[in-house]
């Protein structure tokens, strides 16, 4: 390039400024989601003060030390589920400084199974729901919303194999999870035994032809309705504790119903029995 050509270039001050690179928020400054609590000391203090607000605790694999031992001991004492997971899983859930410990909070506080039974017995619709390994938080939230609207008492879920009651369940429930009695049972079969001993009729939803037509049978209240996993239905140990199995008759062939849809239909039938038309 000649001196003449160089002289035709605009002076540096006149050139348009180079665009600045986009700002990247550091993980440490990112806001903490409302359903997550990171850090060893905060998680330990919450477990000691309000364990009923904790759905589960995630710890980084390989962590050792007195504070980790204390968190695990608090989880066991409060019957809060916990597990050790790869560091990448924790970083994906919360990319900030979690110190290898993350508590995931529930949409409402948990109570004992006996509290759910008491709430159901006193509810306008004396019914509680037991969910056998229902995995989708949206289904759980929708069922909670339906149960609350119809006057039901509460929910019982297995502690280790049920859906997490976090934002997905809370959104679908539209605030009703915090208004219902919700228990996480260490053993769902024993929870059903407790309901039977308390005088509840335990009925399970099943699709086989041998099950009773939900629109033609009349169960006794108070009642525990048991709904099964989205793919596998009720486990054998749960089925044998059901005094009655009921099915929803279908006028047209359909592979299966969503568990929240099926639960809503059965709850509607139970409400019709509990609140007969004048």
PDB file of N, CA and C in Angstrom, residues 58-147:
ATOM      1  N   UNK A  58     -28.244 -33.151  47.607  1.00  0.00           N
ATOM      2  CA  UNK A  58     -27.262 -33.714  46.692  1.00  0.00           C
ATOM      3  C   UNK A  58     -25.862 -33.350  47.184  1.00  0.00           C
ATOM      4  N   UNK A  59     -24.970 -34.334  47.237  1.00  0.00           N
ATOM      5  CA  UNK A  59     -23.593 -34.119  47.675  1.00  0.00           C
ATOM      6  C   UNK A  59     -22.638 -34.621  46.601  1.00  0.00           C
ATOM      7  N   UNK A  60     -21.526 -33.928  46.449  1.00  0.00           N
ATOM      8  CA  UNK A  60     -20.561 -34.313  45.426  1.00  0.00           C
ATOM      9  C   UNK A  60     -19.861 -35.608  45.810  1.00  0.00           C
ATOM     10  N   UNK A  61     -19.737 -36.502  44.860  1.00  0.00           N
ATOM     11  CA  UNK A  61     -19.054 -37.768  45.106  1.00  0.00           C
ATOM     12  C   UNK A  61     -17.619 -37.518  45.571  1.00  0.00           C
ATOM     13  N   UNK A  62     -17.208 -38.275  46.580  1.00  0.00           N
ATOM     14  CA  UNK A  62     -15.848 -38.167  47.081  1.00  0.00           C
ATOM     15  C   UNK A  62     -15.670 -37.187  48.217  1.00  0.00           C
ATOM     16  N   UNK A  63     -16.712 -36.423  48.562  1.00  0.00           N
ATOM     17  CA  UNK A  63     -16.588 -35.457  49.655  1.00  0.00           C
ATOM     18  C   UNK A  63     -16.429 -36.183  50.988  1.00  0.00           C
ATOM     19  N   UNK A  64     -15.540 -35.670  51.815  1.00  0.00           N
ATOM     20  CA  UNK A  64     -15.329 -36.221  53.146  1.00  0.00           C
ATOM     21  C   UNK A  64     -15.180 -35.065  54.125  1.00  0.00           C
ATOM     22  N   UNK A  65     -15.342 -35.347  55.388  1.00  0.00           N
ATOM     23  CA  UNK A  65     -15.117 -34.328  56.398  1.00  0.00           C
ATOM     24  C   UNK A  65     -16.233 -34.284  57.410  1.00  0.00           C
ATOM     25  N   UNK A  66     -15.979 -33.578  58.513  1.00  0.00           N
ATOM     26  CA  UNK A  66     -16.940 -33.506  59.608  1.00  0.00           C
ATOM     27  C   UNK A  66     -18.239 -32.829  59.190  1.00  0.00           C
ATOM     28  N   UNK A  67     -18.145 -31.774  58.356  1.00  0.00           N
ATOM     29  CA  UNK A  67     -19.368 -31.076  57.954  1.00  0.00           C
ATOM     30  C   UNK A  67     -20.236 -31.950  57.068  1.00  0.00           C
ATOM     31  N   UNK A  68     -19.619 -32.750  56.204  1.00  0.00           N
ATOM     32  CA  UNK A  68     -20.389 -33.660  55.341  1.00  0.00           C
ATOM     33  C   UNK A  68     -21.038 -34.754  56.188  1.00  0.00           C
ATOM     34  N   UNK A  69     -20.275 -35.275  57.151  1.00  0.00           N
ATOM     35  CA  UNK A  69     -20.839 -36.290  58.051  1.00  0.00           C
ATOM     36  C   UNK A  69     -22.038 -35.732  58.815  1.00  0.00           C
ATOM     37  N   UNK A  70     -21.947 -34.465  59.218  1.00  0.00           N
ATOM     38  CA  UNK A  70     -23.042 -33.844  59.963  1.00  0.00           C
ATOM     39  C   UNK A  70     -24.276 -33.666  59.082  1.00  0.00           C
ATOM     40  N   UNK A  71     -24.077 -33.308  57.822  1.00  0.00           N
ATOM     41  CA  UNK A  71     -25.202 -33.142  56.899  1.00  0.00           C
ATOM     42  C   UNK A  71     -25.887 -34.486  56.671  1.00  0.00           C
ATOM     43  N   UNK A  72     -25.100 -35.522  56.448  1.00  0.00           N
ATOM     44  CA  UNK A  72     -25.665 -36.861  56.234  1.00  0.00           C
ATOM     45  C   UNK A  72     -26.426 -37.317  57.479  1.00  0.00           C
ATOM     46  N   UNK A  73     -25.846 -37.070  58.651  1.00  0.00           N
ATOM     47  CA  UNK A  73     -26.518 -37.459  59.895  1.00  0.00           C
ATOM     48  C   UNK A  73     -27.831 -36.703  60.067  1.00  0.00           C
ATOM     49  N   UNK A  74     -27.844 -35.414  59.716  1.00  0.00           N
ATOM     50  CA  UNK A  74     -29.077 -34.628  59.819  1.00  0.00           C
ATOM     51  C   UNK A  74     -30.130 -35.139  58.851  1.00  0.00           C
ATOM     52  N   UNK A  75     -29.707 -35.516  57.651  1.00  0.00           N
ATOM     53  CA  UNK A  75     -30.652 -36.076  56.672  1.00  0.00           C
ATOM     54  C   UNK A  75     -31.276 -37.358  57.211  1.00  0.00           C
ATOM     55  N   UNK A  76     -30.449 -38.215  57.774  1.00  0.00           N
ATOM     56  CA  UNK A  76     -30.966 -39.478  58.289  1.00  0.00           C
ATOM     57  C   UNK A  76     -31.906 -39.259  59.461  1.00  0.00           C
ATOM     58  N   UNK A  77     -31.536 -38.342  60.344  1.00  0.00           N
ATOM     59  CA  UNK A  77     -32.372 -38.082  61.509  1.00  0.00           C
ATOM     60  C   UNK A  77     -33.712 -37.486  61.105  1.00  0.00           C
ATOM     61  N   UNK A  78     -33.705 -36.575  60.100  1.00  0.00           N
ATOM     62  CA  UNK A  78     -34.929 -35.912  59.668  1.00  0.00           C
ATOM     63  C   UNK A  78     -35.662 -36.692  58.579  1.00  0.00           C
ATOM     64  N   UNK A  79     -35.094 -37.842  58.166  1.00  0.00           N
ATOM     65  CA  UNK A  79     -35.682 -38.679  57.115  1.00  0.00           C
ATOM     66  C   UNK A  79     -35.810 -37.911  55.801  1.00  0.00           C
ATOM     67  N   UNK A  80     -34.750 -37.165  55.477  1.00  0.00           N
ATOM     68  CA  UNK A  80     -34.641 -36.449  54.205  1.00  0.00           C
ATOM     69  C   UNK A  80     -33.746 -37.274  53.285  1.00  0.00           C
ATOM     70  N   UNK A  81     -34.188 -37.540  52.088  1.00  0.00           N
ATOM     71  CA  UNK A  81     -33.387 -38.348  51.180  1.00  0.00           C
ATOM     72  C   UNK A  81     -32.149 -37.563  50.740  1.00  0.00           C
ATOM     73  N   UNK A  82     -31.044 -38.269  50.563  1.00  0.00           N
ATOM     74  CA  UNK A  82     -29.804 -37.658  50.108  1.00  0.00           C
ATOM     75  C   UNK A  82     -29.070 -38.656  49.224  1.00  0.00           C
ATOM     76  N   UNK A  83     -28.202 -38.136  48.367  1.00  0.00           N
ATOM     77  CA  UNK A  83     -27.393 -39.016  47.532  1.00  0.00           C
ATOM     78  C   UNK A  83     -26.151 -38.280  47.070  1.00  0.00           C
ATOM     79  N   UNK A  84     -25.106 -39.056  46.807  1.00  0.00           N
ATOM     80  CA  UNK A  84     -23.861 -38.524  46.275  1.00  0.00           C
ATOM     81  C   UNK A  84     -23.903 -38.628  44.747  1.00  0.00           C
ATOM     82  N   UNK A  85     -23.582 -37.539  44.081  1.00  0.00           N
ATOM     83  CA  UNK A  85     -23.686 -37.479  42.623  1.00  0.00           C
ATOM     84  C   UNK A  85     -22.380 -36.928  42.045  1.00  0.00           C
ATOM     85  N   UNK A  86     -22.116 -37.166  40.754  1.00  0.00           N
ATOM     86  CA  UNK A  86     -20.920 -36.592  40.127  1.00  0.00           C
ATOM     87  C   UNK A  86     -20.923 -35.068  40.184  1.00  0.00           C
ATOM     88  N   UNK A  87     -19.727 -34.496  40.225  1.00  0.00           N
ATOM     89  CA  UNK A  87     -19.604 -33.036  40.301  1.00  0.00           C
ATOM     90  C   UNK A  87     -20.285 -32.358  39.126  1.00  0.00           C
ATOM     91  N   UNK A  88     -20.246 -32.990  37.940  1.00  0.00           N
ATOM     92  CA  UNK A  88     -20.863 -32.389  36.754  1.00  0.00           C
ATOM     93  C   UNK A  88     -22.368 -32.235  36.922  1.00  0.00           C
ATOM     94  N   UNK A  89     -22.992 -33.159  37.647  1.00  0.00           N
ATOM     95  CA  UNK A  89     -24.434 -33.052  37.865  1.00  0.00           C
ATOM     96  C   UNK A  89     -24.768 -31.851  38.748  1.00  0.00           C
ATOM     97  N   UNK A  90     -23.976 -31.643  39.791  1.00  0.00           N
ATOM     98  CA  UNK A  90     -24.197 -30.483  40.646  1.00  0.00           C
ATOM     99  C   UNK A  90     -23.976 -29.184  39.872  1.00  0.00           C
ATOM    100  N   UNK A  91     -22.921 -29.140  39.066  1.00  0.00           N
ATOM    101  CA  UNK A  91     -22.624 -27.930  38.297  1.00  0.00           C
ATOM    102  C   UNK A  91     -23.723 -27.630  37.288  1.00  0.00           C
ATOM    103  N   UNK A  92     -24.362 -28.674  36.758  1.00  0.00           N
ATOM    104  CA  UNK A  92     -25.438 -28.459  35.792  1.00  0.00           C
ATOM    105  C   UNK A  92     -26.664 -27.888  36.488  1.00  0.00           C
ATOM    106  N   UNK A  93     -26.969 -28.396  37.683  1.00  0.00           N
ATOM    107  CA  UNK A  93     -28.141 -27.913  38.414  1.00  0.00           C
ATOM    108  C   UNK A  93     -27.925 -26.497  38.917  1.00  0.00           C
ATOM    109  N   UNK A  94     -26.716 -26.250  39.463  1.00  0.00           N
ATOM    110  CA  UNK A  94     -26.393 -24.914  39.961  1.00  0.00           C
ATOM    111  C   UNK A  94     -24.922 -24.629  39.646  1.00  0.00           C
ATOM    112  N   UNK A  95     -24.649 -23.777  38.643  1.00  0.00           N
ATOM    113  CA  UNK A  95     -23.264 -23.555  38.212  1.00  0.00           C
ATOM    114  C   UNK A  95     -22.475 -22.609  39.109  1.00  0.00           C
ATOM    115  N   UNK A  96     -23.046 -22.168  40.196  1.00  0.00           N
ATOM    116  CA  UNK A  96     -22.333 -21.272  41.103  1.00  0.00           C
ATOM    117  C   UNK A  96     -21.482 -22.038  42.106  1.00  0.00           C
ATOM    118  N   UNK A  97     -21.105 -21.371  43.176  1.00  0.00           N
ATOM    119  CA  UNK A  97     -20.261 -21.966  44.202  1.00  0.00           C
ATOM    120  C   UNK A  97     -21.130 -22.724  45.202  1.00  0.00           C
ATOM    121  N   UNK A  98     -21.294 -24.011  44.979  1.00  0.00           N
ATOM    122  CA  UNK A  98     -22.170 -24.814  45.844  1.00  0.00           C
ATOM    123  C   UNK A  98     -21.397 -25.582  46.911  1.00  0.00           C
ATOM    124  N   UNK A  99     -20.070 -25.546  46.865  1.00  0.00           N
ATOM    125  CA  UNK A  99     -19.219 -26.230  47.851  1.00  0.00           C
ATOM    126  C   UNK A  99     -19.485 -27.736  47.894  1.00  0.00           C
ATOM    127  N   UNK A 100     -20.027 -28.267  46.822  1.00  0.00           N
ATOM    128  CA  UNK A 100     -20.281 -29.700  46.766  1.00  0.00           C
ATOM    129  C   UNK A 100     -21.542 -30.148  47.464  1.00  0.00           C
ATOM    130  N   UNK A 101     -22.371 -29.195  47.903  1.00  0.00           N
ATOM    131  CA  UNK A 101     -23.603 -29.532  48.630  1.00  0.00           C
ATOM    132  C   UNK A 101     -24.740 -28.669  48.106  1.00  0.00           C
ATOM    133  N   UNK A 102     -25.864 -29.307  47.822  1.00  0.00           N
ATOM    134  CA  UNK A 102     -27.012 -28.583  47.284  1.00  0.00           C
ATOM    135  C   UNK A 102     -28.286 -29.190  47.856  1.00  0.00           C
ATOM    136  N   UNK A 103     -29.104 -28.356  48.487  1.00  0.00           N
ATOM    137  CA  UNK A 103     -30.416 -28.806  48.962  1.00  0.00           C
ATOM    138  C   UNK A 103     -31.470 -28.339  47.972  1.00  0.00           C
ATOM    139  N   UNK A 104     -32.359 -29.244  47.605  1.00  0.00           N
ATOM    140  CA  UNK A 104     -33.475 -28.890  46.731  1.00  0.00           C
ATOM    141  C   UNK A 104     -34.729 -28.823  47.598  1.00  0.00           C
ATOM    142  N   UNK A 105     -35.379 -27.684  47.537  1.00  0.00           N
ATOM    143  CA  UNK A 105     -36.471 -27.397  48.458  1.00  0.00           C
ATOM    144  C   UNK A 105     -37.812 -27.840  47.886  1.00  0.00           C
ATOM    145  N   UNK A 106     -38.733 -28.137  48.769  1.00  0.00           N
ATOM    146  CA  UNK A 106     -40.067 -28.589  48.386  1.00  0.00           C
ATOM    147  C   UNK A 106     -40.993 -27.401  48.230  1.00  0.00           C
ATOM    148  N   UNK A 107     -42.104 -27.631  47.520  1.00  0.00           N
ATOM    149  CA  UNK A 107     -43.100 -26.575  47.330  1.00  0.00           C
ATOM    150  C   UNK A 107     -43.865 -26.291  48.612  1.00  0.00           C
ATOM    151  N   UNK A 108     -43.828 -27.183  49.559  1.00  0.00           N
ATOM    152  CA  UNK A 108     -44.480 -26.995  50.854  1.00  0.00           C
ATOM    153  C   UNK A 108     -43.815 -27.900  51.869  1.00  0.00           C
ATOM    154  N   UNK A 109     -44.164 -27.771  53.114  1.00  0.00           N
ATOM    155  CA  UNK A 109     -43.551 -28.597  54.148  1.00  0.00           C
ATOM    156  C   UNK A 109     -44.186 -29.991  54.176  1.00  0.00           C
ATOM    157  N   UNK A 110     -43.363 -30.984  54.518  1.00  0.00           N
ATOM    158  CA  UNK A 110     -43.841 -32.349  54.619  1.00  0.00           C
ATOM    159  C   UNK A 110     -44.331 -32.642  56.041  1.00  0.00           C
ATOM    160  N   UNK A 111     -45.285 -33.565  56.140  1.00  0.00           N
ATOM    161  CA  UNK A 111     -45.838 -33.971  57.428  1.00  0.00           C
ATOM    162  C   UNK A 111     -45.742 -35.488  57.528  1.00  0.00           C
ATOM    163  N   UNK A 112     -46.188 -36.044  58.640  1.00  0.00           N
ATOM    164  CA  UNK A 112     -46.205 -37.487  58.816  1.00  0.00           C
ATOM    165  C   UNK A 112     -47.430 -38.095  58.133  1.00  0.00           C
ATOM    166  N   UNK A 113     -47.352 -39.403  57.871  1.00  0.00           N
ATOM    167  CA  UNK A 113     -48.482 -40.111  57.258  1.00  0.00           C
ATOM    168  C   UNK A 113     -49.733 -39.952  58.120  1.00  0.00           C
ATOM    169  N   UNK A 114     -49.583 -40.024  59.426  1.00  0.00           N
ATOM    170  CA  UNK A 114     -50.746 -39.887  60.314  1.00  0.00           C
ATOM    171  C   UNK A 114     -51.415 -38.526  60.156  1.00  0.00           C
ATOM    172  N   UNK A 115     -50.618 -37.498  59.866  1.00  0.00           N
ATOM    173  CA  UNK A 115     -51.192 -36.169  59.650  1.00  0.00           C
ATOM    174  C   UNK A 115     -52.037 -36.131  58.379  1.00  0.00           C
ATOM    175  N   UNK A 116     -51.593 -36.832  57.339  1.00  0.00           N
ATOM    176  CA  UNK A 116     -52.375 -36.904  56.096  1.00  0.00           C
ATOM    177  C   UNK A 116     -53.699 -37.612  56.360  1.00  0.00           C
ATOM    178  N   UNK A 117     -53.654 -38.701  57.120  1.00  0.00           N
ATOM    179  CA  UNK A 117     -54.885 -39.439  57.436  1.00  0.00           C
ATOM    180  C   UNK A 117     -55.842 -38.573  58.242  1.00  0.00           C
ATOM    181  N   UNK A 118     -55.317 -37.832  59.207  1.00  0.00           N
ATOM    182  CA  UNK A 118     -56.158 -36.937  60.003  1.00  0.00           C
ATOM    183  C   UNK A 118     -56.780 -35.853  59.125  1.00  0.00           C
ATOM    184  N   UNK A 119     -55.969 -35.298  58.212  1.00  0.00           N
ATOM    185  CA  UNK A 119     -56.466 -34.239  57.332  1.00  0.00           C
ATOM    186  C   UNK A 119     -57.543 -34.773  56.400  1.00  0.00           C
ATOM    187  N   UNK A 120     -57.352 -35.993  55.885  1.00  0.00           N
ATOM    188  CA  UNK A 120     -58.342 -36.584  54.982  1.00  0.00           C
ATOM    189  C   UNK A 120     -59.646 -36.872  55.724  1.00  0.00           C
ATOM    190  N   UNK A 121     -59.536 -37.378  56.936  1.00  0.00           N
ATOM    191  CA  UNK A 121     -60.736 -37.704  57.705  1.00  0.00           C
ATOM    192  C   UNK A 121     -61.569 -36.452  57.992  1.00  0.00           C
ATOM    193  N   UNK A 122     -60.901 -35.306  58.152  1.00  0.00           N
ATOM    194  CA  UNK A 122     -61.599 -34.067  58.479  1.00  0.00           C
ATOM    195  C   UNK A 122     -61.959 -33.234  57.245  1.00  0.00           C
ATOM    196  N   UNK A 123     -61.540 -33.656  56.066  1.00  0.00           N
ATOM    197  CA  UNK A 123     -61.740 -32.856  54.857  1.00  0.00           C
ATOM    198  C   UNK A 123     -63.179 -32.973  54.348  1.00  0.00           C
ATOM    199  N   UNK A 124     -63.643 -31.990  53.569  1.00  0.00           N
ATOM    200  CA  UNK A 124     -64.982 -32.090  52.962  1.00  0.00           C
ATOM    201  C   UNK A 124     -65.132 -33.365  52.129  1.00  0.00           C
ATOM    202  N   UNK A 125     -64.098 -33.701  51.364  1.00  0.00           N
ATOM    203  CA  UNK A 125     -64.057 -34.976  50.656  1.00  0.00           C
ATOM    204  C   UNK A 125     -63.047 -35.843  51.399  1.00  0.00           C
ATOM    205  N   UNK A 126     -63.493 -36.835  52.175  1.00  0.00           N
ATOM    206  CA  UNK A 126     -62.579 -37.595  53.032  1.00  0.00           C
ATOM    207  C   UNK A 126     -61.736 -38.600  52.240  1.00  0.00           C
ATOM    208  N   UNK A 127     -60.859 -38.069  51.432  1.00  0.00           N
ATOM    209  CA  UNK A 127     -60.029 -38.871  50.528  1.00  0.00           C
ATOM    210  C   UNK A 127     -58.591 -38.366  50.588  1.00  0.00           C
ATOM    211  N   UNK A 128     -57.650 -39.301  50.605  1.00  0.00           N
ATOM    212  CA  UNK A 128     -56.234 -38.984  50.432  1.00  0.00           C
ATOM    213  C   UNK A 128     -55.724 -39.752  49.218  1.00  0.00           C
ATOM    214  N   UNK A 129     -54.680 -39.237  48.606  1.00  0.00           N
ATOM    215  CA  UNK A 129     -54.056 -39.870  47.448  1.00  0.00           C
ATOM    216  C   UNK A 129     -52.722 -40.466  47.851  1.00  0.00           C
ATOM    217  N   UNK A 130     -52.455 -41.687  47.412  1.00  0.00           N
ATOM    218  CA  UNK A 130     -51.134 -42.291  47.538  1.00  0.00           C
ATOM    219  C   UNK A 130     -50.607 -42.526  46.128  1.00  0.00           C
ATOM    220  N   UNK A 131     -49.416 -42.046  45.844  1.00  0.00           N
ATOM    221  CA  UNK A 131     -48.853 -42.122  44.496  1.00  0.00           C
ATOM    222  C   UNK A 131     -47.671 -43.078  44.500  1.00  0.00           C
ATOM    223  N   UNK A 132     -47.831 -44.196  43.812  1.00  0.00           N
ATOM    224  CA  UNK A 132     -46.813 -45.240  43.780  1.00  0.00           C
ATOM    225  C   UNK A 132     -45.844 -44.993  42.626  1.00  0.00           C
ATOM    226  N   UNK A 133     -44.729 -44.349  42.896  1.00  0.00           N
ATOM    227  CA  UNK A 133     -43.663 -44.085  41.927  1.00  0.00           C
ATOM    228  C   UNK A 133     -44.121 -43.233  40.744  1.00  0.00           C
ATOM    229  N   UNK A 134     -45.052 -42.333  40.948  1.00  0.00           N
ATOM    230  CA  UNK A 134     -45.411 -41.375  39.898  1.00  0.00           C
ATOM    231  C   UNK A 134     -44.231 -40.430  39.734  1.00  0.00           C
ATOM    232  N   UNK A 135     -43.673 -40.369  38.532  1.00  0.00           N
ATOM    233  CA  UNK A 135     -42.394 -39.707  38.316  1.00  0.00           C
ATOM    234  C   UNK A 135     -42.494 -38.267  37.829  1.00  0.00           C
ATOM    235  N   UNK A 136     -43.551 -37.925  37.144  1.00  0.00           N
ATOM    236  CA  UNK A 136     -43.648 -36.609  36.528  1.00  0.00           C
ATOM    237  C   UNK A 136     -44.137 -35.579  37.550  1.00  0.00           C
ATOM    238  N   UNK A 137     -43.318 -34.555  37.868  1.00  0.00           N
ATOM    239  CA  UNK A 137     -43.763 -33.537  38.820  1.00  0.00           C
ATOM    240  C   UNK A 137     -45.031 -32.827  38.365  1.00  0.00           C
ATOM    241  N   UNK A 138     -45.205 -32.657  37.063  1.00  0.00           N
ATOM    242  CA  UNK A 138     -46.414 -32.017  36.553  1.00  0.00           C
ATOM    243  C   UNK A 138     -47.654 -32.827  36.863  1.00  0.00           C
ATOM    244  N   UNK A 139     -47.553 -34.158  36.771  1.00  0.00           N
ATOM    245  CA  UNK A 139     -48.689 -35.014  37.122  1.00  0.00           C
ATOM    246  C   UNK A 139     -49.022 -34.899  38.608  1.00  0.00           C
ATOM    247  N   UNK A 140     -47.984 -34.885  39.438  1.00  0.00           N
ATOM    248  CA  UNK A 140     -48.226 -34.760  40.886  1.00  0.00           C
ATOM    249  C   UNK A 140     -48.892 -33.423  41.187  1.00  0.00           C
ATOM    250  N   UNK A 141     -48.392 -32.356  40.581  1.00  0.00           N
ATOM    251  CA  UNK A 141     -48.972 -31.045  40.816  1.00  0.00           C
ATOM    252  C   UNK A 141     -50.414 -30.944  40.350  1.00  0.00           C
ATOM    253  N   UNK A 142     -50.706 -31.527  39.191  1.00  0.00           N
ATOM    254  CA  UNK A 142     -52.074 -31.506  38.677  1.00  0.00           C
ATOM    255  C   UNK A 142     -53.010 -32.301  39.580  1.00  0.00           C
ATOM    256  N   UNK A 143     -52.551 -33.444  40.071  1.00  0.00           N
ATOM    257  CA  UNK A 143     -53.365 -34.239  40.989  1.00  0.00           C
ATOM    258  C   UNK A 143     -53.619 -33.487  42.295  1.00  0.00           C
ATOM    259  N   UNK A 144     -52.598 -32.799  42.785  1.00  0.00           N
ATOM    260  CA  UNK A 144     -52.776 -32.006  44.004  1.00  0.00           C
ATOM    261  C   UNK A 144     -53.815 -30.912  43.780  1.00  0.00           C
ATOM    262  N   UNK A 145     -53.759 -30.290  42.639  1.00  0.00           N
ATOM    263  CA  UNK A 145     -54.716 -29.206  42.322  1.00  0.00           C
ATOM    264  C   UNK A 145     -56.139 -29.750  42.269  1.00  0.00           C
ATOM    265  N   UNK A 146     -56.314 -30.911  41.620  1.00  0.00           N
ATOM    266  CA  UNK A 146     -57.640 -31.528  41.530  1.00  0.00           C
ATOM    267  C   UNK A 146     -58.140 -31.950  42.907  1.00  0.00           C
ATOM    268  N   UNK A 147     -57.265 -32.590  43.683  1.00  0.00           N
ATOM    269  CA  UNK A 147     -57.649 -33.053  45.016  1.00  0.00           C
ATOM    270  C   UNK A 147     -58.075 -31.884  45.895  1.00  0.00           C
TER     271      UNK A 147
END
